[in-house]
PDB file of C-alpha atoms in Angstrom:
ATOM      1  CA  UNK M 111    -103.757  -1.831  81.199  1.00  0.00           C
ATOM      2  CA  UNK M 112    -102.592   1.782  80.543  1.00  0.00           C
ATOM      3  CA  UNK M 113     -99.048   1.724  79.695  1.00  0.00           C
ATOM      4  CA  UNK M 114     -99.210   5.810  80.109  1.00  0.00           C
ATOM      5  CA  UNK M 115     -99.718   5.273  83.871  1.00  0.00           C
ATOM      6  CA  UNK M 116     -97.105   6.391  86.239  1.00  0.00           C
ATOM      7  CA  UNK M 117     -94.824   7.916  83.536  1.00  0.00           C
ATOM      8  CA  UNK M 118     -95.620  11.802  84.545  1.00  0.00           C
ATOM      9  CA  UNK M 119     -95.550  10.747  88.236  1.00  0.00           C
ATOM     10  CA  UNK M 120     -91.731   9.423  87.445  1.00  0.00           C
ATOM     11  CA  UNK M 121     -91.026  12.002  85.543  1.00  0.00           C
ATOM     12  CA  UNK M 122     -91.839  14.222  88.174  1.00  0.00           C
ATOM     13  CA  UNK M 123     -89.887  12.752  91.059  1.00  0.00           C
ATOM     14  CA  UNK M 124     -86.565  12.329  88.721  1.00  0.00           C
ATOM     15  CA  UNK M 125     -87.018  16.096  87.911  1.00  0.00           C
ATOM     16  CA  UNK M 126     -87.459  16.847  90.836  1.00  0.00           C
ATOM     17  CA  UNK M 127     -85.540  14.425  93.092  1.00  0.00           C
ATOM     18  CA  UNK M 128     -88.939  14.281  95.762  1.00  0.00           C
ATOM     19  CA  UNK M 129     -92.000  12.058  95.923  1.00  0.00           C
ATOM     20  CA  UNK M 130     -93.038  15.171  97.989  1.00  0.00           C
ATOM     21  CA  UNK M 131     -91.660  17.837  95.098  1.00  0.00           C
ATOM     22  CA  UNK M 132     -93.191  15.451  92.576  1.00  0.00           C
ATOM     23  CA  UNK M 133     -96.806  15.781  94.275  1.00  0.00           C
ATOM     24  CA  UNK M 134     -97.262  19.655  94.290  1.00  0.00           C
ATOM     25  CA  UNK M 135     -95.842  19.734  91.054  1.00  0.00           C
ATOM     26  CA  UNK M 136     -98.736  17.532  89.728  1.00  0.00           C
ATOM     27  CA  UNK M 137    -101.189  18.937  92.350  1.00  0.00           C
ATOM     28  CA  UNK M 138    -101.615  14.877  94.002  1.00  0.00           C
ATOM     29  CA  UNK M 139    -100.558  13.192  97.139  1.00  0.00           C
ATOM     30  CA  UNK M 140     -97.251  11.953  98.039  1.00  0.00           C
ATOM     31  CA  UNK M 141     -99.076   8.273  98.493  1.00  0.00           C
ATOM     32  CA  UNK M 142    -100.521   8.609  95.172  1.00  0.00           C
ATOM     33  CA  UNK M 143     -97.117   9.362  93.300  1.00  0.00           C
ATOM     34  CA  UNK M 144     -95.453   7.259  95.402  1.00  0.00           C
ATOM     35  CA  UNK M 145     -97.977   4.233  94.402  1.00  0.00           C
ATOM     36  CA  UNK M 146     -98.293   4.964  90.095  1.00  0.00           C
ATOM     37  CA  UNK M 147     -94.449   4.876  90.458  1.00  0.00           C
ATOM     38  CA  UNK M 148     -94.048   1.581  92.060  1.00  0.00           C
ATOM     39  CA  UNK M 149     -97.256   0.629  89.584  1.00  0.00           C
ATOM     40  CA  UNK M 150     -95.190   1.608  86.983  1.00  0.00           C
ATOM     41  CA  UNK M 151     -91.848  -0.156  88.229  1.00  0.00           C
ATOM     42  CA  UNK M 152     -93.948  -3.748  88.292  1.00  0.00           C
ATOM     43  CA  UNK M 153     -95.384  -3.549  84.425  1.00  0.00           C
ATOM     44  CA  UNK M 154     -91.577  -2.727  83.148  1.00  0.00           C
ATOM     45  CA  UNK M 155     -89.883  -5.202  85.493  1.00  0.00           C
ATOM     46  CA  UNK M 156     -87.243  -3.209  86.370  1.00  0.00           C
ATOM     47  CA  UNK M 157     -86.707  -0.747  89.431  1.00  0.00           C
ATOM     48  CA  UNK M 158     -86.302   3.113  88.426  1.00  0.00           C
ATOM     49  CA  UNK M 159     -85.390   4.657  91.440  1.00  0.00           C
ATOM     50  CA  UNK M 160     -83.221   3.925  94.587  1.00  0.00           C
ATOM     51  CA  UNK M 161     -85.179   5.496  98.143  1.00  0.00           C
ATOM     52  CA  UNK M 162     -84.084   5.365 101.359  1.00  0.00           C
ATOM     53  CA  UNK M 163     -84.758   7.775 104.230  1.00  0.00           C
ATOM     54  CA  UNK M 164     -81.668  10.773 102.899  1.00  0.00           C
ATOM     55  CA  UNK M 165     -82.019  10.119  99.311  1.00  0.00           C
ATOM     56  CA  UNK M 166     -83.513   9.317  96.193  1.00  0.00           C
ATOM     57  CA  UNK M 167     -81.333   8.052  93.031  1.00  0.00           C
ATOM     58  CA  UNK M 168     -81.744   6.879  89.261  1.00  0.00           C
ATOM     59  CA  UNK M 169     -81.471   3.292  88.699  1.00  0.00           C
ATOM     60  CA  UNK M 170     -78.834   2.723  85.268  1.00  0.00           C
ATOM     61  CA  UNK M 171     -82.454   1.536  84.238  1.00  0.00           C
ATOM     62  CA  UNK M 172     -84.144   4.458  85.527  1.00  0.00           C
ATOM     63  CA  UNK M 173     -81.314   7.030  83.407  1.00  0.00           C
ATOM     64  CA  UNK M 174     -82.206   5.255  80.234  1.00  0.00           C
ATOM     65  CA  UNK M 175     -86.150   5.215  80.860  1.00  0.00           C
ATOM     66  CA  UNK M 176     -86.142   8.693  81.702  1.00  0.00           C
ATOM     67  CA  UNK M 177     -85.047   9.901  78.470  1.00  0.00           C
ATOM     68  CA  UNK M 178     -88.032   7.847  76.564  1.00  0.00           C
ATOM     69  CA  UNK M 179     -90.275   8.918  78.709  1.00  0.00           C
ATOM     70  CA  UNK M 180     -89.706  12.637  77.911  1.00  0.00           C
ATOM     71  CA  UNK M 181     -90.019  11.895  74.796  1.00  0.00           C
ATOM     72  CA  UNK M 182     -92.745  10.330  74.834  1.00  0.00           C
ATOM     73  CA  UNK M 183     -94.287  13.612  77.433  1.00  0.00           C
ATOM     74  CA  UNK M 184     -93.119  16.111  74.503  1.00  0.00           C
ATOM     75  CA  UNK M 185     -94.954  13.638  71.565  1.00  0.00           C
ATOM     76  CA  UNK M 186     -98.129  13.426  73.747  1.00  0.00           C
ATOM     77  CA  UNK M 187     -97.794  17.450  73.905  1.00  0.00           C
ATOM     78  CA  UNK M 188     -97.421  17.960  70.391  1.00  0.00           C
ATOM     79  CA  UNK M 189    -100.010  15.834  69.513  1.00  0.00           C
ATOM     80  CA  UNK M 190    -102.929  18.027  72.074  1.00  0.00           C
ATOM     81  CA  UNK M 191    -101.613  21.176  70.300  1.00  0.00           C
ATOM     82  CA  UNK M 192    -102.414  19.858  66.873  1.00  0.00           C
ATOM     83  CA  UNK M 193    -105.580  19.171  67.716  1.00  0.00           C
ATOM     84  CA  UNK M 194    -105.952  22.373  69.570  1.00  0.00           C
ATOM     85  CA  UNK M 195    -104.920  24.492  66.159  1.00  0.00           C
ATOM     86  CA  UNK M 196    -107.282  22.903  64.223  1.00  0.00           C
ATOM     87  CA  UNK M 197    -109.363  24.999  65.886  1.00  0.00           C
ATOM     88  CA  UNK M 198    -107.719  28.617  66.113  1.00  0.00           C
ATOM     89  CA  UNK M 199    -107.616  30.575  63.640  1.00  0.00           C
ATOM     90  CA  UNK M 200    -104.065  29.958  61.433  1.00  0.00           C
ATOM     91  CA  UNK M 201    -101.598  32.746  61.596  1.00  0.00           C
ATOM     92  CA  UNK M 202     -98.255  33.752  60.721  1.00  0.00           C
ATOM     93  CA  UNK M 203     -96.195  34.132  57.518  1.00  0.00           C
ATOM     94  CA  UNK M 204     -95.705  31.970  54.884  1.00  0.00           C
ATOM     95  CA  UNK M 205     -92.842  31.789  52.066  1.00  0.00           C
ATOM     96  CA  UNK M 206     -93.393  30.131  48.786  1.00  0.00           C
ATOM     97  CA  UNK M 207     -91.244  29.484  45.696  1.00  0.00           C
ATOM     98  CA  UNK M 208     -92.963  28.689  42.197  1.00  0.00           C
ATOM     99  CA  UNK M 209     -91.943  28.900  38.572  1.00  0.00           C
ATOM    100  CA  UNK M 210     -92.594  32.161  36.986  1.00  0.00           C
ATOM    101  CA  UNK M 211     -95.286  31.373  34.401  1.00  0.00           C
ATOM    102  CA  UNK M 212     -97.255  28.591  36.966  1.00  0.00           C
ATOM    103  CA  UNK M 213     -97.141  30.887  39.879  1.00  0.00           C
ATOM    104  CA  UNK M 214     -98.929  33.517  38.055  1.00  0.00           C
ATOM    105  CA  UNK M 215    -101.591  32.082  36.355  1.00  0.00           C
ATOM    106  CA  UNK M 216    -102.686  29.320  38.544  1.00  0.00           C
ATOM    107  CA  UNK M 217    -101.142  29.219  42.061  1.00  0.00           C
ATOM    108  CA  UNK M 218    -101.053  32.817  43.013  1.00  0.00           C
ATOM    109  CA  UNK M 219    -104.673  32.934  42.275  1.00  0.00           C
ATOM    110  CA  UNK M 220    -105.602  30.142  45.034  1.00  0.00           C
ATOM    111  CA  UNK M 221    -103.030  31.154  47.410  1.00  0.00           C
ATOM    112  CA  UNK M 222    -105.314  34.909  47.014  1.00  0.00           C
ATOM    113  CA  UNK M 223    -108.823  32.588  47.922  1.00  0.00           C
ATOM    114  CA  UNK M 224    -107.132  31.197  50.768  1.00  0.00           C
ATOM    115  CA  UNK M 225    -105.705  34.483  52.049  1.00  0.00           C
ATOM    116  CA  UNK M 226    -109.635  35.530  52.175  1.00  0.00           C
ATOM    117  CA  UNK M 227    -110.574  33.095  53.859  1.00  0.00           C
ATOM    118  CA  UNK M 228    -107.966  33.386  56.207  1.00  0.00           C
ATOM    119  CA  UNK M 229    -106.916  36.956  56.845  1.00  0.00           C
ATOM    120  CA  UNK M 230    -104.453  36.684  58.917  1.00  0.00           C
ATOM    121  CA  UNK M 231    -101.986  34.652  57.039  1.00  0.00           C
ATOM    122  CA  UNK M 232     -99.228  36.449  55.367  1.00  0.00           C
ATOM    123  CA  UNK M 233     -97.543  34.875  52.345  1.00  0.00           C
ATOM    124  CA  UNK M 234     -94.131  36.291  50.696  1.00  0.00           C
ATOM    125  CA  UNK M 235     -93.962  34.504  47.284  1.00  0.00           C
ATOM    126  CA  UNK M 236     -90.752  34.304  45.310  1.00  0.00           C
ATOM    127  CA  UNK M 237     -91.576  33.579  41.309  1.00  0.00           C
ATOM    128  CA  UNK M 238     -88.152  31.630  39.600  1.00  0.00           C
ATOM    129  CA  UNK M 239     -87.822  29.703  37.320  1.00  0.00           C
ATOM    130  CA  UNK M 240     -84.367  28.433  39.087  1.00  0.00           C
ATOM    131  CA  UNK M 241     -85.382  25.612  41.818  1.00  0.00           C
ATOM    132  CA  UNK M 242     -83.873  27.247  44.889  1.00  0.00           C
ATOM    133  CA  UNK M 243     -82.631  25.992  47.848  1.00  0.00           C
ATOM    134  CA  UNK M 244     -85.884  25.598  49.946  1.00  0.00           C
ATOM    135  CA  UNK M 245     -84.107  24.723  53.649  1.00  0.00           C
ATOM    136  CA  UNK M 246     -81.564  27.304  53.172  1.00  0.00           C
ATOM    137  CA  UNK M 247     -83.626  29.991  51.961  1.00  0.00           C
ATOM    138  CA  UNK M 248     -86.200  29.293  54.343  1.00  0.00           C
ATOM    139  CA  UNK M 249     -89.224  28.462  52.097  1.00  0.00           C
ATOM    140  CA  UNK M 250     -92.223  26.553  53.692  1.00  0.00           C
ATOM    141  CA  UNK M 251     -93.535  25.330  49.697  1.00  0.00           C
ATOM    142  CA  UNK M 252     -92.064  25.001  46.597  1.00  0.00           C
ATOM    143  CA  UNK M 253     -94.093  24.518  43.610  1.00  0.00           C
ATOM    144  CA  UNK M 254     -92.162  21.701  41.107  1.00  0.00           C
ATOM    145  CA  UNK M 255     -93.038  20.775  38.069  1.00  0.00           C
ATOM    146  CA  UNK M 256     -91.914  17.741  36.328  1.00  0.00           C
ATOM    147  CA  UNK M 257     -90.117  14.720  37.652  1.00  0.00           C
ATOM    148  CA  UNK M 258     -88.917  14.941  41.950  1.00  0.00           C
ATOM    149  CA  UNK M 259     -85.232  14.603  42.263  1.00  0.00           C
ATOM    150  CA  UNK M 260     -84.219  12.005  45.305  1.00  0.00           C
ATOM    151  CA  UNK M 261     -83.890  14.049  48.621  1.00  0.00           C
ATOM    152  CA  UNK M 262     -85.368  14.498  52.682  1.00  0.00           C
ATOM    153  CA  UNK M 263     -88.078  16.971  51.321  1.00  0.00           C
ATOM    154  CA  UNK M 264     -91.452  16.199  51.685  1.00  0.00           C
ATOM    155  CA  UNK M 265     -93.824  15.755  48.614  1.00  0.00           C
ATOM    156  CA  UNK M 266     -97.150  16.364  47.656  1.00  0.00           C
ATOM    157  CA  UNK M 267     -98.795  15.708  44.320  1.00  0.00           C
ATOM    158  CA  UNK M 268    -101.296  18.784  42.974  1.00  0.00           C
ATOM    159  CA  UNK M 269    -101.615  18.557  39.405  1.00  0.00           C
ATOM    160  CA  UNK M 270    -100.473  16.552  36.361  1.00  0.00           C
ATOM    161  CA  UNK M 271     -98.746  17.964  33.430  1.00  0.00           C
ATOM    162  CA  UNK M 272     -99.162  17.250  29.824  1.00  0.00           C
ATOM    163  CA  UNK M 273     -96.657  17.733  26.774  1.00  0.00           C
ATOM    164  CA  UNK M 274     -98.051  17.886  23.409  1.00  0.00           C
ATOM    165  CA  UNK M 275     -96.280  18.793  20.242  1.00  0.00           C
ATOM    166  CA  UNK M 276     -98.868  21.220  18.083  1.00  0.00           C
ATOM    167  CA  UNK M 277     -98.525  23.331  15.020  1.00  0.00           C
ATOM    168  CA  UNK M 278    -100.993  25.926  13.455  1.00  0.00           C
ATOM    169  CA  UNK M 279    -103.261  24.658  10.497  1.00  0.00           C
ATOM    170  CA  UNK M 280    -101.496  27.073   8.006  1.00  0.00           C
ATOM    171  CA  UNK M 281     -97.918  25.825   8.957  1.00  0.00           C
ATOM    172  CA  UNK M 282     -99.181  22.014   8.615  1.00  0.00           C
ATOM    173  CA  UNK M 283    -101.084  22.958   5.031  1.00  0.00           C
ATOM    174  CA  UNK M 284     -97.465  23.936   3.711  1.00  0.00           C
ATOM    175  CA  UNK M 285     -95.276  21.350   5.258  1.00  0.00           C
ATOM    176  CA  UNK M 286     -97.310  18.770   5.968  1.00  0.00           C
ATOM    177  CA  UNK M 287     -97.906  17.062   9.230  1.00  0.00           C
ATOM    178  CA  UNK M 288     -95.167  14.489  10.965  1.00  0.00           C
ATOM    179  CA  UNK M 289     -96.549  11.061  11.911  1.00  0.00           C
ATOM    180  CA  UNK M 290     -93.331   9.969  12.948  1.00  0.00           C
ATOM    181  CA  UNK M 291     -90.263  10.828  15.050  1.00  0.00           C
ATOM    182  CA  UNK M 292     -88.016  10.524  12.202  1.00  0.00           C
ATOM    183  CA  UNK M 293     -90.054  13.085  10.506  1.00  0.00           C
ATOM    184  CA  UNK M 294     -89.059  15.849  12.984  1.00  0.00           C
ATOM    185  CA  UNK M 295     -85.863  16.882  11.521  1.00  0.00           C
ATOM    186  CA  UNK M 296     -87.722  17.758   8.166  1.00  0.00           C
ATOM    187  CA  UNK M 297     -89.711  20.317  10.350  1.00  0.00           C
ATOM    188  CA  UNK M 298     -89.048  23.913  11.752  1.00  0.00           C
ATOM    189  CA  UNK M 299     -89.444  23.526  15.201  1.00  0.00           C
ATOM    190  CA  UNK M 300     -89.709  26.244  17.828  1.00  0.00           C
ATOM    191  CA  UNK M 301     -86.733  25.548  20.143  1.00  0.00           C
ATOM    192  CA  UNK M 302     -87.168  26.189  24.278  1.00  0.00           C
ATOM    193  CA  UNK M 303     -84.724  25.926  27.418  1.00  0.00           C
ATOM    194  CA  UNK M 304     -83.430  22.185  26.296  1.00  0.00           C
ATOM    195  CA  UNK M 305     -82.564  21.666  22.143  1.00  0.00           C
ATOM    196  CA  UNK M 306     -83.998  17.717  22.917  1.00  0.00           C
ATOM    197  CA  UNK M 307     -87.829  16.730  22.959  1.00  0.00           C
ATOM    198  CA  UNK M 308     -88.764  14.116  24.954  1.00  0.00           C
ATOM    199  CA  UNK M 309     -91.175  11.584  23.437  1.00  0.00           C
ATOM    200  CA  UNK M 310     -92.417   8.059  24.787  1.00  0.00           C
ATOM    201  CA  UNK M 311     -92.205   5.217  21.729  1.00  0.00           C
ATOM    202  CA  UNK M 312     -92.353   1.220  22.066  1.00  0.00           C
ATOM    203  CA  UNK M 313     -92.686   1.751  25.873  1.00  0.00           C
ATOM    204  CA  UNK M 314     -89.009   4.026  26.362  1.00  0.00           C
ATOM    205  CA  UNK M 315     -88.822   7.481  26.585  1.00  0.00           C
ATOM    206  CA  UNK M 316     -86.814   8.839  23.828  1.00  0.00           C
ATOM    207  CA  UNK M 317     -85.162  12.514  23.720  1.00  0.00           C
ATOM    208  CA  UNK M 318     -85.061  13.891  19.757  1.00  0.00           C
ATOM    209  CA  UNK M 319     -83.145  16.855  19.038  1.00  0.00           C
ATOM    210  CA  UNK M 320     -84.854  19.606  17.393  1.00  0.00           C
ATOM    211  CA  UNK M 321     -83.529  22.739  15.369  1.00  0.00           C
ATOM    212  CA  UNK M 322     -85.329  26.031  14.018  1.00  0.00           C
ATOM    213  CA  UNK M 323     -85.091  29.456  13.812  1.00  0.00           C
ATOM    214  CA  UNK M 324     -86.327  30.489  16.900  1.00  0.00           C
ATOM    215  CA  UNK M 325     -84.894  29.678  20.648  1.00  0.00           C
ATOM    216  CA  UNK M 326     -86.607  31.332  23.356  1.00  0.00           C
ATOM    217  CA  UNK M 327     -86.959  30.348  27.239  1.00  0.00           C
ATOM    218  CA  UNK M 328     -90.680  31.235  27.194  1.00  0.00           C
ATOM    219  CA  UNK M 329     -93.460  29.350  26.822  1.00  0.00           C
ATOM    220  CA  UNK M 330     -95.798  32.269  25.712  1.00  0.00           C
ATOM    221  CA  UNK M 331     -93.377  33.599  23.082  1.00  0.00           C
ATOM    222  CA  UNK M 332     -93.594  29.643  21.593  1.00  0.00           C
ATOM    223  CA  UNK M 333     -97.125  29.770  21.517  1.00  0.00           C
ATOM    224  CA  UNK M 334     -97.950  33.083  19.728  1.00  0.00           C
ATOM    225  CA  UNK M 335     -94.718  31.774  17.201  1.00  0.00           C
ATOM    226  CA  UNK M 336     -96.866  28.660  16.818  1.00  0.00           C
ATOM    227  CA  UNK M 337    -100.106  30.400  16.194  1.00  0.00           C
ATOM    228  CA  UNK M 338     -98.389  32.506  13.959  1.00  0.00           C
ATOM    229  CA  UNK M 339     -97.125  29.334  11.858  1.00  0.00           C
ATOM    230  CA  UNK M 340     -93.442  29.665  12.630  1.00  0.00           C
ATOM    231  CA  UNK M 341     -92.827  25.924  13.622  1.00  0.00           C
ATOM    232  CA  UNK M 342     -93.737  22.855  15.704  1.00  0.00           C
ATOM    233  CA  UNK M 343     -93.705  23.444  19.403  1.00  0.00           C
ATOM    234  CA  UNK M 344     -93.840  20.871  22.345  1.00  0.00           C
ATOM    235  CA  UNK M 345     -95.378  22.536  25.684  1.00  0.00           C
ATOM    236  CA  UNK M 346     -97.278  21.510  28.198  1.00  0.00           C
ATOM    237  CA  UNK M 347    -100.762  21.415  28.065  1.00  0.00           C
ATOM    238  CA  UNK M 348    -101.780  24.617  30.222  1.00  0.00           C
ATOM    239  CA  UNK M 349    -100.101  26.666  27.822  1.00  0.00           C
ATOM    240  CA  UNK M 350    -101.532  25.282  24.477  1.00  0.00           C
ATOM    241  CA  UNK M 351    -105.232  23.768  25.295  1.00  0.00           C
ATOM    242  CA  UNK M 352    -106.986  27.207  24.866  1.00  0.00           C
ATOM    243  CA  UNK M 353    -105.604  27.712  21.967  1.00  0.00           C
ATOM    244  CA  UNK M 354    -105.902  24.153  20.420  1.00  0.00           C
ATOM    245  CA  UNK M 355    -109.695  23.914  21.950  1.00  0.00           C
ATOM    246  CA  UNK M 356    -110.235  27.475  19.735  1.00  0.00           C
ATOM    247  CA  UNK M 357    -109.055  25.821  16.326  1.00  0.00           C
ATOM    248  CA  UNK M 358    -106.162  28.059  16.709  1.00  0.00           C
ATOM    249  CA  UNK M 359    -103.295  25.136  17.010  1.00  0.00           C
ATOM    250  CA  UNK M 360    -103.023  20.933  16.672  1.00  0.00           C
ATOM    251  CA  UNK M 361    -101.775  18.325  18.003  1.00  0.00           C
ATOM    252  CA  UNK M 362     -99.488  16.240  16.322  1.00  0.00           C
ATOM    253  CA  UNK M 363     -97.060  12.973  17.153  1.00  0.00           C
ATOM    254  CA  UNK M 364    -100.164  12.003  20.032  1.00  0.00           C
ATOM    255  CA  UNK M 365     -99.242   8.706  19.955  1.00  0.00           C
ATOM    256  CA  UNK M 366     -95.767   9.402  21.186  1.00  0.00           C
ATOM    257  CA  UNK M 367     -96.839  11.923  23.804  1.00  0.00           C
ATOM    258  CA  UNK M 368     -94.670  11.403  26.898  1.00  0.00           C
ATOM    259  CA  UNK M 369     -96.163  10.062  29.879  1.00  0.00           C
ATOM    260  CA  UNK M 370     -98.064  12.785  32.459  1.00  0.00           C
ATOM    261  CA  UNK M 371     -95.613  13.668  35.012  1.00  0.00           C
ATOM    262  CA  UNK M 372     -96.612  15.553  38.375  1.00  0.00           C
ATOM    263  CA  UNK M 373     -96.730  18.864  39.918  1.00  0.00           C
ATOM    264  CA  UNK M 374     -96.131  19.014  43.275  1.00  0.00           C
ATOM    265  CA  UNK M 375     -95.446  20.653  46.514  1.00  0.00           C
ATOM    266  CA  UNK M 376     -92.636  20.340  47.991  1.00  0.00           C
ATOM    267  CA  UNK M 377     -91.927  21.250  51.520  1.00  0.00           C
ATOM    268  CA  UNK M 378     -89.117  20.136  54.291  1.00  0.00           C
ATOM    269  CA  UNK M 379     -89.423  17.820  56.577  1.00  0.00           C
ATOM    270  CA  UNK M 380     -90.557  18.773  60.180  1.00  0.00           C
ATOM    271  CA  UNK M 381     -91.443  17.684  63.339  1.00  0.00           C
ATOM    272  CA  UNK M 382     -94.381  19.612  63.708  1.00  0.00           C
ATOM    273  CA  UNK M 383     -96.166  21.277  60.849  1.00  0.00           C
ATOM    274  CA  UNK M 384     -98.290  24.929  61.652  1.00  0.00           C
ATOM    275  CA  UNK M 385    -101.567  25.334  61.286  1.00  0.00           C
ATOM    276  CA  UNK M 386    -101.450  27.667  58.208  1.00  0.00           C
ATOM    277  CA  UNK M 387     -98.762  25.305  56.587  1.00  0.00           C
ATOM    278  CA  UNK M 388    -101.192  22.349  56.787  1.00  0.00           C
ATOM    279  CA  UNK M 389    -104.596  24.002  55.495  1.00  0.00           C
ATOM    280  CA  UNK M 390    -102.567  25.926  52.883  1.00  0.00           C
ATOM    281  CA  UNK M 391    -101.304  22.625  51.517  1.00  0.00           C
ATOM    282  CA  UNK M 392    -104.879  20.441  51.836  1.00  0.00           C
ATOM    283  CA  UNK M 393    -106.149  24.120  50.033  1.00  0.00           C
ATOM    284  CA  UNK M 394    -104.006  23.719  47.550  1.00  0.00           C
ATOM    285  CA  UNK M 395    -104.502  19.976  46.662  1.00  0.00           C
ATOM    286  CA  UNK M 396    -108.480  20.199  47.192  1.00  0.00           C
ATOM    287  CA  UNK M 397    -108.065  22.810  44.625  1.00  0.00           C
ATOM    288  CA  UNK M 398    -106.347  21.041  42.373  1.00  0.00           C
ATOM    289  CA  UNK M 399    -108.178  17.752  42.555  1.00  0.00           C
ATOM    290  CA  UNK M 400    -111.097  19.231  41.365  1.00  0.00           C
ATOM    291  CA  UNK M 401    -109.872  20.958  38.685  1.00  0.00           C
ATOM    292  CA  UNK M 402    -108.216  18.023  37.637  1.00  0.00           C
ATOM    293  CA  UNK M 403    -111.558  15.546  38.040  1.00  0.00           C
ATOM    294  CA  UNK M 404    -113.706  17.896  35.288  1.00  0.00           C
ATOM    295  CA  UNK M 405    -110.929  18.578  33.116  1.00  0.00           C
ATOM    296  CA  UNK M 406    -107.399  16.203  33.064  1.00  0.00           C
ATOM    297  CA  UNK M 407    -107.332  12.668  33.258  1.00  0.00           C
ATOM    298  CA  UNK M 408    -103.132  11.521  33.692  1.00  0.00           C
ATOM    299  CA  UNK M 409    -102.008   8.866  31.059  1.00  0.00           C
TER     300      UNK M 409
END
C-alpha cells in the first residue's frame, strides 16, 4: 500500500477549494483526483472533505491533516533537492571561525585544496582565539579545540589533540628530570593562558599549578623558550612533535599525560544543509582521518 497516495491530490483540492481546480493544477482528471482522495479518505478512516453540489469544506479532521500533509510535501521536496545538489556544482560563500595558530597551519591549508577543487566557493575566514558567537555572527564552521561545551550546535569530530609536558636536554642535564607531579613545583616552568596544568593520575584528572619566569599566550614563543632551556612546557602535540622527533625537546611526566581530547567542527543546527557546507565538512574530516590513521593514535 502507498501511504503517499492521494496526499498531493488533497492537497490540491483544499488549496484550491475544486476537484476541478485541483486537476489542472496537477495536469489529471477530475475522476482521477476525485478517486485518490476518497482512496485516501478509506486508509485514514476518517472523511477530509465535506462536497455537495455549491461547496466543498474541511472536515475538523481534514484542518488537522492538511497541515501534516504539507509538511510532509515540503520534506519530500527537500529531500529531491539534496539529491539533486549532489550533483551541481557547490556554490556560494562560506564563513569560518578557527583559533589563530590551528587555522593557519593546518585548516587554512585544506580549506585552499578544496577551494581548487571547487572554484566557485567563496570562504571568509575569521582567525580568534576568542570562541565567538557562531549563530549570531553568522558563521557556517567553527573550528574547537578541546572539550564541547553543552549547547543546540552541531558537532563533528576532525582531529585529536595531545598534551605533553617536554623540556630541552640541556635544561633537564641541570635540573634534573620530574617523574612525579609533586616534583613540578621544584621546576621552572613556562607559564601559558591558564597558571594550572592539567594532568590525568590514578584515573582523575588533576589541575597543578605551575610558576616561572615567563607567561606568554603563545604557543610558539613556549616552544622556542623550551628549546632554548628556559623551563618545562605543556602543549599540545602539533606544536612540540617536530621538535621532540629532531632531538631538539623531551617528553617528560608521560605517564600522567591527560587523556586525548577532540577537535571538532562545529556548526548550527539546520533544516537543510548546502551543498558546499556538506562537502566542505566530509573534506575536512576525510582529511583529517587520514592524517590521523599514519600518524596519531587517541589514548
Amino acid at each position: 500500500m502507498d501511504r503517499w497516495v492521494g496526499i498531493d491530490e488533497f492537497v490540491a483540492v483544499a488549496s484550491s477549494g475544486s476537484f476541478t481546480q485541483a486537476a489542472k493544477l496537477l495536469d489529471t482528471s477530475v475522476a482521477q483526483v476525485s478517486r485518490r482522495v476518497k482512496e485516501l479518505e478509506q486508509r485514514l478512516d476518517h472523511q477530509l472533505l465535506t462536497r455537495t453540489t455549491r461547496k466543498l469544506a474541511l472536515t475538523q479532521e481534514g484542518e488537522v491533516f492538511l497541515t501534516h500533509a504539507r509538511h510532509l510535501q515540503h520534506a519530500y521536496d527537500d529531500a529531491a533537492l539534496a539529491l539533486r545538489q549532489r550533483d551541481q556544482q557547490p556554490t556560494g560563500t562560506l564563513k569560518l571561525t578557527a583559533p589563530v595558530m590551528y587555522g593557519e597551519r593546518y585548516i587554512m591549508p585544506v580549506v585552499h585544496d578544496f577551494m581548487a577543487k571547487y572554484p566557485k566557493v567563496k570562504v571568509e575566514m575569521h582567525l580568534s582565539n576568542e570562541q565567538l558567537d557562531l549563530v549570531a555572527m553568522g558563521f557556517d564552521i567553527a573550528i574547537r579545540l578541546g572539550h564541547l561545551k553543552d549547547s543546540s550546535l552541531k558537532a563533528r569530530r576532525l582531529s585529536w589533540r595531545n598534551t605533553l609536558v617536554c623540556a630541552s636536554a640541556t635544561y633537564l642535564s641541570h635540573y634534573g628530570q620530574p617523574h612525579s607531579l609533586s616534583e613540578l613545583s621544584e621546576h621552572t616552568c613556562l607559564v601559558g593562558n591558564s597558571s594550572y596544568w592539567r594532568f590525568f593520575d590514578k584515573n582523575k584528572e588533576r589541575n597543578i599549578k605551575v610558576t616561572g619566569p615567563l607567561s606568554c599566550n603563545s604557543g610558539w614563543a613556549l616552544l622556542d623558550a623550551a628549546r632554548k632551556g628556559l623551563g618545562l612546557a605543556q602543549l599540545p602535540h602539533y606544536y612540540v612533535e617536530k621538535a621532540i622527533c629532531a632531538g631538539e625537546l623531551i617528553e617528560v611526566l608521560s605517564s600522567f599525560k591527560p587523556k586525548s581530547e577532540g577537535i571538532w567542527a562545529v556548526y548550527p543546527p539546520r533544516q537543510y544543509m548546502p551543498t558546499s557546507l556538506r562537502l566542505l565538512l566530509d573534506h575536512l574530516a576525510e582529511h583529517f582521518d587520514q592524517r590521523d590513521s599514519s600518524q596519531l593514535t587517541p589514548d
